[in-house]
PDB file of C-alpha atoms in Angstrom:
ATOM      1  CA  UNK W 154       0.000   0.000   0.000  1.00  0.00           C
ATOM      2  CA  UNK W 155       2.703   2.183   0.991  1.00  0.00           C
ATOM      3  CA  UNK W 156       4.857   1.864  -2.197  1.00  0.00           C
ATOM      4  CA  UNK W 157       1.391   2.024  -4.228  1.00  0.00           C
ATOM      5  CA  UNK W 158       0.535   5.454  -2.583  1.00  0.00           C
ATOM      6  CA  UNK W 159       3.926   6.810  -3.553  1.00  0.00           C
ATOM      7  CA  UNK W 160       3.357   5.535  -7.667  1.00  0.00           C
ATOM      8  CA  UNK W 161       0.332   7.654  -6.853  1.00  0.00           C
ATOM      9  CA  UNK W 162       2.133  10.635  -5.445  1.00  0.00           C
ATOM     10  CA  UNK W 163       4.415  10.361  -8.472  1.00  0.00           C
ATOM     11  CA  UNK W 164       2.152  10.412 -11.443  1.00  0.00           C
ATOM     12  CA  UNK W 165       0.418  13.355  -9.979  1.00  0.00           C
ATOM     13  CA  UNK W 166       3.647  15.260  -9.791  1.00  0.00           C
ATOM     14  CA  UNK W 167       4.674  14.150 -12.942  1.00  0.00           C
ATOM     15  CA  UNK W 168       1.050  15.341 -14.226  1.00  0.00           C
ATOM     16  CA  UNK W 169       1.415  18.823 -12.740  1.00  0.00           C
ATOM     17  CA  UNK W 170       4.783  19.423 -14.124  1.00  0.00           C
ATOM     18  CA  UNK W 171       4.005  17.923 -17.176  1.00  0.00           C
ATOM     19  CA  UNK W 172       0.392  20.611 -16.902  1.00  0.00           C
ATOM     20  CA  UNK W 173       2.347  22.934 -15.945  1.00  0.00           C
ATOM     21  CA  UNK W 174       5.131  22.347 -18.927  1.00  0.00           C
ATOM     22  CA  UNK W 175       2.079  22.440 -21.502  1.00  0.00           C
ATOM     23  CA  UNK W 176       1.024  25.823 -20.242  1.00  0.00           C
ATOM     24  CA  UNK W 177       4.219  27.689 -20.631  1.00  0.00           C
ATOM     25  CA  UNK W 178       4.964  26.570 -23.943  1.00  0.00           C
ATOM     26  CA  UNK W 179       1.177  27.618 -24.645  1.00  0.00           C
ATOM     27  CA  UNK W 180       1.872  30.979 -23.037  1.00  0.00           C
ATOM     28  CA  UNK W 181       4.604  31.295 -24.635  1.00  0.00           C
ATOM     29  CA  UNK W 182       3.602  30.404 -28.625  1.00  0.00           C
ATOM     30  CA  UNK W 183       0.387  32.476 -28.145  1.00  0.00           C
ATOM     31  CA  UNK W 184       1.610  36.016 -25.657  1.00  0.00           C
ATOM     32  CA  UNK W 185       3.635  36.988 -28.500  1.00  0.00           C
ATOM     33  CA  UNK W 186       0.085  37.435 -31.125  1.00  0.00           C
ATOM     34  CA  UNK W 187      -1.520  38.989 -28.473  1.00  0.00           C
ATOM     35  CA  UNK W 188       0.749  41.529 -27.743  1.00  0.00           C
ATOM     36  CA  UNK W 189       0.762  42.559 -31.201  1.00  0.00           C
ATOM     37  CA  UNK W 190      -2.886  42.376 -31.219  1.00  0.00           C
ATOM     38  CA  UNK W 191      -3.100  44.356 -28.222  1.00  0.00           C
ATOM     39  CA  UNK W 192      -0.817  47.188 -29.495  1.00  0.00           C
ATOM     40  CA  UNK W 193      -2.379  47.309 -33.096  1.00  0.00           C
ATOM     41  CA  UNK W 194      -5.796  48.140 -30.752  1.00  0.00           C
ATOM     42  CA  UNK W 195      -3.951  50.775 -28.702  1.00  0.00           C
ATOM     43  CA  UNK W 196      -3.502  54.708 -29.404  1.00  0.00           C
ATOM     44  CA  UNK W 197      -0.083  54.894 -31.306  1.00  0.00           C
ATOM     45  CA  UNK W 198       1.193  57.295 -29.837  1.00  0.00           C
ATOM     46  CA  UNK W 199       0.292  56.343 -26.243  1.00  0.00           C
ATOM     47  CA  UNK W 200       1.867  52.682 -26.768  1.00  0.00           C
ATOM     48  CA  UNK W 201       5.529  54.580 -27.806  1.00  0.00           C
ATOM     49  CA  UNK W 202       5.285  55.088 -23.822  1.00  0.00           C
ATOM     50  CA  UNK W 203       5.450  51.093 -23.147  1.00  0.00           C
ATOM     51  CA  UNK W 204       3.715  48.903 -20.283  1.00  0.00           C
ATOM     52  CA  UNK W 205       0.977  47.636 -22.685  1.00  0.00           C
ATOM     53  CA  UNK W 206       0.788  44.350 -22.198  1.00  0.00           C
ATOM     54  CA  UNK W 207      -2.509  42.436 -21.381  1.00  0.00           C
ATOM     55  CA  UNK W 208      -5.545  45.464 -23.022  1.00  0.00           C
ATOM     56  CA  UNK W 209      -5.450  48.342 -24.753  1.00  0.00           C
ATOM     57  CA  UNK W 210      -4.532  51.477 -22.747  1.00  0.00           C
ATOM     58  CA  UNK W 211      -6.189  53.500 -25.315  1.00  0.00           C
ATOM     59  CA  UNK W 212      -8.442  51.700 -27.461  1.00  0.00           C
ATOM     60  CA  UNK W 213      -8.105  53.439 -30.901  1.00  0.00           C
ATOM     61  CA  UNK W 214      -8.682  51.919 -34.386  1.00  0.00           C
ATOM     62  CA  UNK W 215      -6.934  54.971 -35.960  1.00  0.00           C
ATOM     63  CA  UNK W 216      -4.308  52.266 -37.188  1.00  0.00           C
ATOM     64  CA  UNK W 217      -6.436  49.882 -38.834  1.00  0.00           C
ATOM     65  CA  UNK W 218      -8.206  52.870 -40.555  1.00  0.00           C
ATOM     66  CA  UNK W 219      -4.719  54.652 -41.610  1.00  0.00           C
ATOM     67  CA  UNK W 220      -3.738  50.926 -42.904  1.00  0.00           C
ATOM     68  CA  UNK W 221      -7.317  50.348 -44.740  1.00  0.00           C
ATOM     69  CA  UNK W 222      -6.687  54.446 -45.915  1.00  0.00           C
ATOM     70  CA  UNK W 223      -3.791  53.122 -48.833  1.00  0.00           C
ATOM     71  CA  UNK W 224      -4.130  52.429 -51.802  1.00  0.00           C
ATOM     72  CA  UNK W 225      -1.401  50.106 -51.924  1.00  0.00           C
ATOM     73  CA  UNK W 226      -2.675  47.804 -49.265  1.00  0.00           C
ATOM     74  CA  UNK W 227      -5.836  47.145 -50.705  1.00  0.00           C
ATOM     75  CA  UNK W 228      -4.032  46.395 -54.135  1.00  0.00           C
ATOM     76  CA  UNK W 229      -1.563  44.087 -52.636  1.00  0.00           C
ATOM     77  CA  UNK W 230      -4.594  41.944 -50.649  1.00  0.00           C
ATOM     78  CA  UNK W 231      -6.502  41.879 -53.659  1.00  0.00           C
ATOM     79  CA  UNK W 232      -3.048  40.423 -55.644  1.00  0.00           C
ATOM     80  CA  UNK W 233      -2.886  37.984 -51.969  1.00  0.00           C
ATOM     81  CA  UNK W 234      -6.265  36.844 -52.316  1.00  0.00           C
ATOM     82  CA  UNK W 235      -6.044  36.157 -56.281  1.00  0.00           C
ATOM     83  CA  UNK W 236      -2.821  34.535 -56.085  1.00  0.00           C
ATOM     84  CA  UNK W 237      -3.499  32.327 -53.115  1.00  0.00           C
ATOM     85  CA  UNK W 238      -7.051  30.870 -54.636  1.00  0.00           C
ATOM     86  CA  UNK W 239      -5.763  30.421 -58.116  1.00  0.00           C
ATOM     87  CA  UNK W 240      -2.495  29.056 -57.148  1.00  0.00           C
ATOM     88  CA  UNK W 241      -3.687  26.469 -54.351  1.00  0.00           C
ATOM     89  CA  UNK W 242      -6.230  25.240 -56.876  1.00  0.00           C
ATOM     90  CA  UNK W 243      -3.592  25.264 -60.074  1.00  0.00           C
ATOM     91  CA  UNK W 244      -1.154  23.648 -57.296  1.00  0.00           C
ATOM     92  CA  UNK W 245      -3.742  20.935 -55.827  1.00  0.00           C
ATOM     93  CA  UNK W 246      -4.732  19.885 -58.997  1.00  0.00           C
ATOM     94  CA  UNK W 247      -1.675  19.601 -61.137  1.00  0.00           C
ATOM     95  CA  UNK W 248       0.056  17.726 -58.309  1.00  0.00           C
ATOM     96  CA  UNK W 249      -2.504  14.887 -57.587  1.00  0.00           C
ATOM     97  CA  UNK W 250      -2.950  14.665 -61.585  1.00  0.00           C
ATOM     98  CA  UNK W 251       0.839  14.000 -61.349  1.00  0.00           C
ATOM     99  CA  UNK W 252       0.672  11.775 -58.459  1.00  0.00           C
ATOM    100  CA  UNK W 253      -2.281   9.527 -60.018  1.00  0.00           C
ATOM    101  CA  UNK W 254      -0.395   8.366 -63.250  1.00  0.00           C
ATOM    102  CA  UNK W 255       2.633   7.736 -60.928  1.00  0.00           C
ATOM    103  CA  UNK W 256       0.670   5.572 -58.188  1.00  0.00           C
ATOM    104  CA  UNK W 257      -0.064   3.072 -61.077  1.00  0.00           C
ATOM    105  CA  UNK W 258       2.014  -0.068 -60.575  1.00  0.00           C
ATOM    106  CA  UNK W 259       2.305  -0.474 -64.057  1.00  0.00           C
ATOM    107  CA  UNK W 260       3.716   2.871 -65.089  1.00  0.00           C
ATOM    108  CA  UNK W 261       6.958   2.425 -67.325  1.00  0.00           C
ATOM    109  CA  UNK W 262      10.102   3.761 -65.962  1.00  0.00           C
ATOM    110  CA  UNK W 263       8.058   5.119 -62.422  1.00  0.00           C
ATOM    111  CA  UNK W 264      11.262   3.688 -60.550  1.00  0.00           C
ATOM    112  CA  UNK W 265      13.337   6.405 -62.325  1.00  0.00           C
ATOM    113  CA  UNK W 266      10.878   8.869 -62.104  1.00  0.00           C
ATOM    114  CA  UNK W 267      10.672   8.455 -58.475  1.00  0.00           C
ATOM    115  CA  UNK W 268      14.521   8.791 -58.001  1.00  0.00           C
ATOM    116  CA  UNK W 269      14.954  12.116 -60.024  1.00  0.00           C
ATOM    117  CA  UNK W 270      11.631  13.466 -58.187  1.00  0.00           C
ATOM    118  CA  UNK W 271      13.627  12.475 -54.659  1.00  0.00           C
ATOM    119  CA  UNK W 272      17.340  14.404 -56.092  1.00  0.00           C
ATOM    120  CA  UNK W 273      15.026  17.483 -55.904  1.00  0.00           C
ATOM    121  CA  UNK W 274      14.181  17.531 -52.964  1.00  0.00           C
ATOM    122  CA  UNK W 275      17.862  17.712 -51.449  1.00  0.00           C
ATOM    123  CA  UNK W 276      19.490  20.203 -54.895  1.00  0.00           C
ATOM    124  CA  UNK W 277      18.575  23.044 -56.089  1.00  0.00           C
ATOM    125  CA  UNK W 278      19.789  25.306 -58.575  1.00  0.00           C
ATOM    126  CA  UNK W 279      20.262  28.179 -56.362  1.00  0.00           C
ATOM    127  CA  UNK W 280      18.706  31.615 -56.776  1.00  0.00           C
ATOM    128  CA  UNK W 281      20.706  33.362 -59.996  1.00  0.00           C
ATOM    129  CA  UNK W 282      19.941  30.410 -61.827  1.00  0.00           C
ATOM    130  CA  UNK W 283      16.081  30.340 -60.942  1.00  0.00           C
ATOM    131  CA  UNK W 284      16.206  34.105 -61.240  1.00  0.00           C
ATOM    132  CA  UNK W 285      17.468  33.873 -64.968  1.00  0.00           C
ATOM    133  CA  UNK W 286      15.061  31.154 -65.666  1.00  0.00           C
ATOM    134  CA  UNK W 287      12.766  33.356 -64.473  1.00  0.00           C
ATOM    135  CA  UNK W 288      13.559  36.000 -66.719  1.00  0.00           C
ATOM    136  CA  UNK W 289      13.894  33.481 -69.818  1.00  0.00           C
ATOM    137  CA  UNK W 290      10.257  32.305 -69.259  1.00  0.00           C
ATOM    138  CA  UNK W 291       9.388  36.096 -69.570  1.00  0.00           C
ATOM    139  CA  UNK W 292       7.766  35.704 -66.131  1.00  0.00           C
ATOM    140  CA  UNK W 293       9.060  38.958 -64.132  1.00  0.00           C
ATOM    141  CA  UNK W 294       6.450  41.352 -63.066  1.00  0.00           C
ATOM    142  CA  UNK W 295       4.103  38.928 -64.483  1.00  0.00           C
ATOM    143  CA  UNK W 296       1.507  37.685 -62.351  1.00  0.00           C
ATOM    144  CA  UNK W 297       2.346  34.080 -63.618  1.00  0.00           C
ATOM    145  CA  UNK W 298       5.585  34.105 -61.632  1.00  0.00           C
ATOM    146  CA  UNK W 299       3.093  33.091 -58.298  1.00  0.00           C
ATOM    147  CA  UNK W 300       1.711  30.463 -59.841  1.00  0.00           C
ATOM    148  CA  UNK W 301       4.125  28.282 -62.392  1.00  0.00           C
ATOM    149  CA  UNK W 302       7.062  27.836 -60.385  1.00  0.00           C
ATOM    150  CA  UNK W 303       5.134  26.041 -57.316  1.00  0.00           C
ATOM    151  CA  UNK W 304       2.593  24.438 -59.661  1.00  0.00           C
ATOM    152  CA  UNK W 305       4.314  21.025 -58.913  1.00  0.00           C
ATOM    153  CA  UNK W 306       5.735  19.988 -55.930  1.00  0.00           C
ATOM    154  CA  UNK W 307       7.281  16.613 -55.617  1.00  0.00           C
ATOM    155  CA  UNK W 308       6.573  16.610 -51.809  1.00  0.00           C
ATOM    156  CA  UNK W 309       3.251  16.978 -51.800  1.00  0.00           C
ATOM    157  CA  UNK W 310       2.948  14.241 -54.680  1.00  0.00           C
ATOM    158  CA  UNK W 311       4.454  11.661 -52.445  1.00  0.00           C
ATOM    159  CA  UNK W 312       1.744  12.487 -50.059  1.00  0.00           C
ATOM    160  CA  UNK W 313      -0.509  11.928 -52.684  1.00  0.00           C
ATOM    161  CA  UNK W 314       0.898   9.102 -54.181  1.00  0.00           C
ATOM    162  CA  UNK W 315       0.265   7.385 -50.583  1.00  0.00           C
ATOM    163  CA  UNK W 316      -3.533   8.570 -50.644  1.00  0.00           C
ATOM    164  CA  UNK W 317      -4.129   7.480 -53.891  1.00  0.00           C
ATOM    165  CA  UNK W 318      -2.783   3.899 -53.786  1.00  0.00           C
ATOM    166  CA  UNK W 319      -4.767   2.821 -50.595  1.00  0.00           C
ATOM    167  CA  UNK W 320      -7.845   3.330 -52.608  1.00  0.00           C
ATOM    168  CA  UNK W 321      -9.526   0.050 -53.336  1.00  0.00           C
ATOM    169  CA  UNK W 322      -9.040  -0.848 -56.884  1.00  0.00           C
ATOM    170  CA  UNK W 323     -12.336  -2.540 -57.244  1.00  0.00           C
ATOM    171  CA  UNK W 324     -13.544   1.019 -58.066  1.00  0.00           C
ATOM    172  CA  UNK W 325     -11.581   1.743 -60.961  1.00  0.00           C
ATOM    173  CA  UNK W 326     -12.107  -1.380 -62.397  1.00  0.00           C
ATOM    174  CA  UNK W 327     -16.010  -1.389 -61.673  1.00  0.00           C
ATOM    175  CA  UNK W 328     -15.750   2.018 -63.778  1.00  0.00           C
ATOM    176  CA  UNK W 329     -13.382   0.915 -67.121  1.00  0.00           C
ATOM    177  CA  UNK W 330     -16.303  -2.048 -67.314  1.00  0.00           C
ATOM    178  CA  UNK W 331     -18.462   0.820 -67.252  1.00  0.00           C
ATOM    179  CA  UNK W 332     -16.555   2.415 -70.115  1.00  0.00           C
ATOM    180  CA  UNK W 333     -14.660   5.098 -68.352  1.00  0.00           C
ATOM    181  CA  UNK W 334     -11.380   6.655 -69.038  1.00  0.00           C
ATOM    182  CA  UNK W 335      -8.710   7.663 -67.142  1.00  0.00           C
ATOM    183  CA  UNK W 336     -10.244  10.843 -67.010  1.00  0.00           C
ATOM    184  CA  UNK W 337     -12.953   9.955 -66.072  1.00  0.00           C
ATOM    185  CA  UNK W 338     -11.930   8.231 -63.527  1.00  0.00           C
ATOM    186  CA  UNK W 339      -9.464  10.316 -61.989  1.00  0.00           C
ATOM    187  CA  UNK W 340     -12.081  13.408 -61.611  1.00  0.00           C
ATOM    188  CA  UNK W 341     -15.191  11.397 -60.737  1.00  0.00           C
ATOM    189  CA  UNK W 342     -13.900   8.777 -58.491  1.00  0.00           C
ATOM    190  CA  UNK W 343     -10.668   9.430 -57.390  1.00  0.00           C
ATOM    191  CA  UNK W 344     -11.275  13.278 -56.525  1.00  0.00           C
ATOM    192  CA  UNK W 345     -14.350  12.771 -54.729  1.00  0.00           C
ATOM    193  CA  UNK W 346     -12.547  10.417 -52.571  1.00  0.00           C
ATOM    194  CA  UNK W 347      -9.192  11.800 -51.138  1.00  0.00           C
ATOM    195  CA  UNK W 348     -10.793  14.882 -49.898  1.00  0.00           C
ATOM    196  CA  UNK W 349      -8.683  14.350 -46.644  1.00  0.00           C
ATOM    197  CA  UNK W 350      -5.538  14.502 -48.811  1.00  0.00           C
ATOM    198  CA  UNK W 351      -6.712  17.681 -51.273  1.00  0.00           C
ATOM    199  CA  UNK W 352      -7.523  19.294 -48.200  1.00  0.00           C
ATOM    200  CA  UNK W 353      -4.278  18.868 -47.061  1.00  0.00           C
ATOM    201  CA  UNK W 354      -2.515  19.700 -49.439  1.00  0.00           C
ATOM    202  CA  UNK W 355      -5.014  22.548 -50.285  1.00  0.00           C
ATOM    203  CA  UNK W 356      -3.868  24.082 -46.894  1.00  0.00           C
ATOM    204  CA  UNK W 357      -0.364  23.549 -47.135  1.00  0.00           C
ATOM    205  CA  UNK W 358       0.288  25.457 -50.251  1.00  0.00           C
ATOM    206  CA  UNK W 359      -2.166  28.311 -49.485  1.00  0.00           C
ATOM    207  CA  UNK W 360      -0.375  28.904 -46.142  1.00  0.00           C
ATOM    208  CA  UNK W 361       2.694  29.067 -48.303  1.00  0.00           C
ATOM    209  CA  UNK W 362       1.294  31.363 -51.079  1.00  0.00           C
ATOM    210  CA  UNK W 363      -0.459  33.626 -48.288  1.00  0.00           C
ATOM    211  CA  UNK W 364       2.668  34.159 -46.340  1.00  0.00           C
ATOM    212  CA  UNK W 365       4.766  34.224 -49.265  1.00  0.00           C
ATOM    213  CA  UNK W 366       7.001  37.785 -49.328  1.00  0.00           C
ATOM    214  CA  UNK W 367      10.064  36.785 -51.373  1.00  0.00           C
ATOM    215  CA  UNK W 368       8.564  36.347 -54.804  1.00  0.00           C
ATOM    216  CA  UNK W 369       7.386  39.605 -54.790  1.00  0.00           C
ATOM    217  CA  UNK W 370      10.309  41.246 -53.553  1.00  0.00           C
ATOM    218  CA  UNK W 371      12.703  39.699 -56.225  1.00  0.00           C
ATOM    219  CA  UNK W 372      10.707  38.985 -58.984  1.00  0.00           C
ATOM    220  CA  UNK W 373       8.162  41.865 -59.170  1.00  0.00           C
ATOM    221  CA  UNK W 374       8.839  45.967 -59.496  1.00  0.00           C
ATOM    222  CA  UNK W 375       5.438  46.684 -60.507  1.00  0.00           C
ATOM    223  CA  UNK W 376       3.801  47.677 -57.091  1.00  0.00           C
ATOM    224  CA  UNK W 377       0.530  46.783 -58.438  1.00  0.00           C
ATOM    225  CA  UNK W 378       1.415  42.894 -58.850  1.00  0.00           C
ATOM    226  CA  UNK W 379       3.317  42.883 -55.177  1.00  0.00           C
ATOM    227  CA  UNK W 380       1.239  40.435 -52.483  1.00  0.00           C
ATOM    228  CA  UNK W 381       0.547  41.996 -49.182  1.00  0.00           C
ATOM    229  CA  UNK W 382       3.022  39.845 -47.636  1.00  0.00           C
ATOM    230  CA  UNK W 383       5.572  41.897 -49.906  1.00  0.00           C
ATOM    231  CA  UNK W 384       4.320  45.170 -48.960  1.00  0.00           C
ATOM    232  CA  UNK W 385       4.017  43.989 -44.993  1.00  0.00           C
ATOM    233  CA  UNK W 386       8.125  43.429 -45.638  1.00  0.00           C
ATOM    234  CA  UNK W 387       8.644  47.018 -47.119  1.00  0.00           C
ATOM    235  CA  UNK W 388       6.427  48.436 -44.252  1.00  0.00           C
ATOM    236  CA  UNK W 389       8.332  46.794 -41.366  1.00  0.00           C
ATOM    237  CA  UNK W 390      11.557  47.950 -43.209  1.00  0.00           C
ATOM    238  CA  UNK W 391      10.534  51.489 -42.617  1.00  0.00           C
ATOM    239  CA  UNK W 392      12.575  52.910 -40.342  1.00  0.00           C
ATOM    240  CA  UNK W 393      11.216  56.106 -39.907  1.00  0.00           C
ATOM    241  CA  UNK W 394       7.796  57.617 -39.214  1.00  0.00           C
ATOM    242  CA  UNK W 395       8.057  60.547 -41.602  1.00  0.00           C
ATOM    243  CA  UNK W 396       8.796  57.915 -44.111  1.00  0.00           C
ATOM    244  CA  UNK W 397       5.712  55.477 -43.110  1.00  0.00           C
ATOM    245  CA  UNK W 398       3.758  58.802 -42.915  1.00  0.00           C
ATOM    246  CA  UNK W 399       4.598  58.978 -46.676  1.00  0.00           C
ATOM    247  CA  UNK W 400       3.708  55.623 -47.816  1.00  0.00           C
ATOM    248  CA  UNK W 401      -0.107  55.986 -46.221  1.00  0.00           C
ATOM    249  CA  UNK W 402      -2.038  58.524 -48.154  1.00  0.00           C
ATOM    250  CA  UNK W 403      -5.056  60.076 -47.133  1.00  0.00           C
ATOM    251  CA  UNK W 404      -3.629  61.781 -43.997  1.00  0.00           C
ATOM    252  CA  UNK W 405      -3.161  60.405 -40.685  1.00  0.00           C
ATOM    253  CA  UNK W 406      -4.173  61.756 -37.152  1.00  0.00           C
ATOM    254  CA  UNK W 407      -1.359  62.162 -34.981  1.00  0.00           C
ATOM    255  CA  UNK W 408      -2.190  58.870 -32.945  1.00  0.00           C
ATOM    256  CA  UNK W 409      -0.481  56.890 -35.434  1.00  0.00           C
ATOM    257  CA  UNK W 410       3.099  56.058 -35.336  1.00  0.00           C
ATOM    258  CA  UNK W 411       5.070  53.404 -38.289  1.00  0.00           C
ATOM    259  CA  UNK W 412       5.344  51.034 -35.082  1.00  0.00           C
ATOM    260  CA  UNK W 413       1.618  51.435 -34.653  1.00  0.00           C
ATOM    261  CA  UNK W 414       0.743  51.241 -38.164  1.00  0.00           C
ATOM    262  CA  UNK W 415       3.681  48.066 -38.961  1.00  0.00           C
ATOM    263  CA  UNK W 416       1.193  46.038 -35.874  1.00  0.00           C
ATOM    264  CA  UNK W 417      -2.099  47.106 -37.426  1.00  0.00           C
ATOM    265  CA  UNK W 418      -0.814  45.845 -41.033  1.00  0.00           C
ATOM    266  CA  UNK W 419       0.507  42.369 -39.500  1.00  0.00           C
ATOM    267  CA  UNK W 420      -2.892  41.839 -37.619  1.00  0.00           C
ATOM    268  CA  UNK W 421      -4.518  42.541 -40.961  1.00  0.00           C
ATOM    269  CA  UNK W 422      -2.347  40.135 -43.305  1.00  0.00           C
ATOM    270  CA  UNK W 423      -2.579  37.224 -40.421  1.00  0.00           C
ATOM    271  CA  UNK W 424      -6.004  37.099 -38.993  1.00  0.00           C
ATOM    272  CA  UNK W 425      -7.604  35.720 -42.476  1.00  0.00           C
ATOM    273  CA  UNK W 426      -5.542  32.668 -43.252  1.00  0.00           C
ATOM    274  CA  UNK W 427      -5.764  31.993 -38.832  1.00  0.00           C
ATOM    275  CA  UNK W 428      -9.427  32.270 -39.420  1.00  0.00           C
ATOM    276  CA  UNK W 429      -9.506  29.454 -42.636  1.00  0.00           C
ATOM    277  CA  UNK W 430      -7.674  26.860 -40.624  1.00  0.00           C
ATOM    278  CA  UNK W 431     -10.176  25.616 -38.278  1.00  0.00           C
ATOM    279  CA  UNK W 432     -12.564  24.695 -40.894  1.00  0.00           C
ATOM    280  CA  UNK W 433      -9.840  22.393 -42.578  1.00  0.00           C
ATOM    281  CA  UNK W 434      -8.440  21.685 -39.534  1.00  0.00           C
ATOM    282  CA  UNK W 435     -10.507  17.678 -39.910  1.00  0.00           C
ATOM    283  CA  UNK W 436      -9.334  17.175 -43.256  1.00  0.00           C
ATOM    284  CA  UNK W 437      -5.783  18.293 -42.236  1.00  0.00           C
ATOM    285  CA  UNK W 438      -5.502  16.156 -39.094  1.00  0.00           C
ATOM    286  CA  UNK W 439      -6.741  12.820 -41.395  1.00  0.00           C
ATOM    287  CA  UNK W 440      -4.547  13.795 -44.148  1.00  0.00           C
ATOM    288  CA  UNK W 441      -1.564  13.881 -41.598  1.00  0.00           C
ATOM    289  CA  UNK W 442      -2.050  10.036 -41.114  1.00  0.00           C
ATOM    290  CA  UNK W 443      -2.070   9.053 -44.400  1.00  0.00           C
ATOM    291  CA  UNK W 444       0.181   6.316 -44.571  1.00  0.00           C
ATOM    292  CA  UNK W 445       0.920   5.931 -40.719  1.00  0.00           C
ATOM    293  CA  UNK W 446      -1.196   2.682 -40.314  1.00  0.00           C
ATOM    294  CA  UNK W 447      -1.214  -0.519 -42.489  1.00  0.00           C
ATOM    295  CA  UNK W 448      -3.337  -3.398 -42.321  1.00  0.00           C
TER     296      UNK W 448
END
């Protein structure tokens, strides 16, 4: 009894430090956004006097209106939004077309295939070279340059690959003695079925073409075709407020400072994709065990 109450002493310590363990690293991944979030709600030029750290000391949406007030902003979500839908479904589709043909068994020379697909994924050609590619394809300051590059990724067709081939192959054959194609096949049976895995996939890539920054900044000069991401990069890289003042037209009250304004704009570019992810967040958890259990 004795050495049975200590076991139970034990795993209750253990579960209170381990509690306890969770809710720093919680604290700690989530204090940073809401410090932002706090400041981007607080008077600008109150906050430049510190000790905001839980609420606003000044509520004020002077930032968000200053940040809503340019042009450019607006322009740049509009090329975020565009470039993010069309890409992720350009992306999603392309790849799992990819990945089909290459989870047939009998597909001539796959072994190869597979081993040049893998070489990418540890070499690359470097930037210059991509960046006179680039240039060859006729794709700077074209809004193409967000979309052809990442239309393939050999990543996410391995995760696809695995989808595809668990799917029973009593379907496809129940459909060619039906008289359909490969075609038809692949949009009306396999599709339909592996929304776990296009979800997936779906979210991976739009994360990456929402947050993407560098395209823009090396292949575009026309500020109309730079993402928001692009123009959140030049706004933190303002150094001074006369300068940030500048770049937001309209006029500005004098409760609104580039620190201010740099804390509005990240709120703004972050808060849609956080909002998107908990309705895939089902398909994204499933998707994640593709492949993990056999049998």
């Amino acid at each position: 009894m004795l050495m049975l109450k200590r076991k139970t002493r034990g795993e209750a310590i253990f579960d209170f430090v381990n509690a306890l363990g969770m809710a720093l690293i919680c604290f700690v991944t989530i204090y940073p956004i809401w410090y932002v979030l706090v400041n981007s709600f607080n008077d600008g030029t109150d906050a430049m006097r510190g000790g905001i750290y839980w609420w606003p000391r000044q509520f004020s949406l002077d930032n968000f209106a200053a940040v809503f007030r340019s042009e450019g902003i607006m322009m740049a979500m509009g090329v975020t939004v565009a470039k993010t839908l069309v890409g992720t479904v350009a992306h999603v589709f392309f790849t799992a077309m990819v990945a089909y043909a290459f989870s047939r068994r009998g597909l001539i020379g796959g072994k190869i295939y597979i081993l040049i697909g893998t070489v990418t994924l540890f070499f690359g050609g470097g930037l210059i070279p991509t960046y006179l590619l680039i240039r060859d394809l006729h794709l700077l300051d074209n809004f193409l340059v967000y979309i052809i590059p990442v239309l393939f990724s050999f990543f996410d067709l391995i995760i696809f690959m695995t989808f595809f081939r668990e799917i029973p192959e009593g379907l496809e054959e129940a459909a060619r003695i039906d008289g359909a194609n490969d075609w038809s096949i692949f949009l009306r049976i396999v599709l339909p079925v592996s929304m776990p895995v296009l979800a997936t996939i779906a979210l991976f890539h739009g994360v990456y073409q929402w947050n993407d920054y560098f395209t823009g900044m090396i292949y575009i000069n026309n500020t109309d075709l730079q993402p928001i991401q692009t123009y959140l990069y030049r706004v933190v890289a303002e150094s001074s407020s006369n300068q940030m003042m500048a770049a937001v037209p309209g006029g500005v009250t004098r409760s609104v400072t580039s620190q201010s304004i740099k804390l509005a704009t990240m709120v703004v570019t972050t808060a849609p994709i956080v909002f998107v992810y908990p309705f895939l967040q089902k398909y994204f958890v499933k998707g994640m065990m593709i492949g993990s259990i056999k049998g």
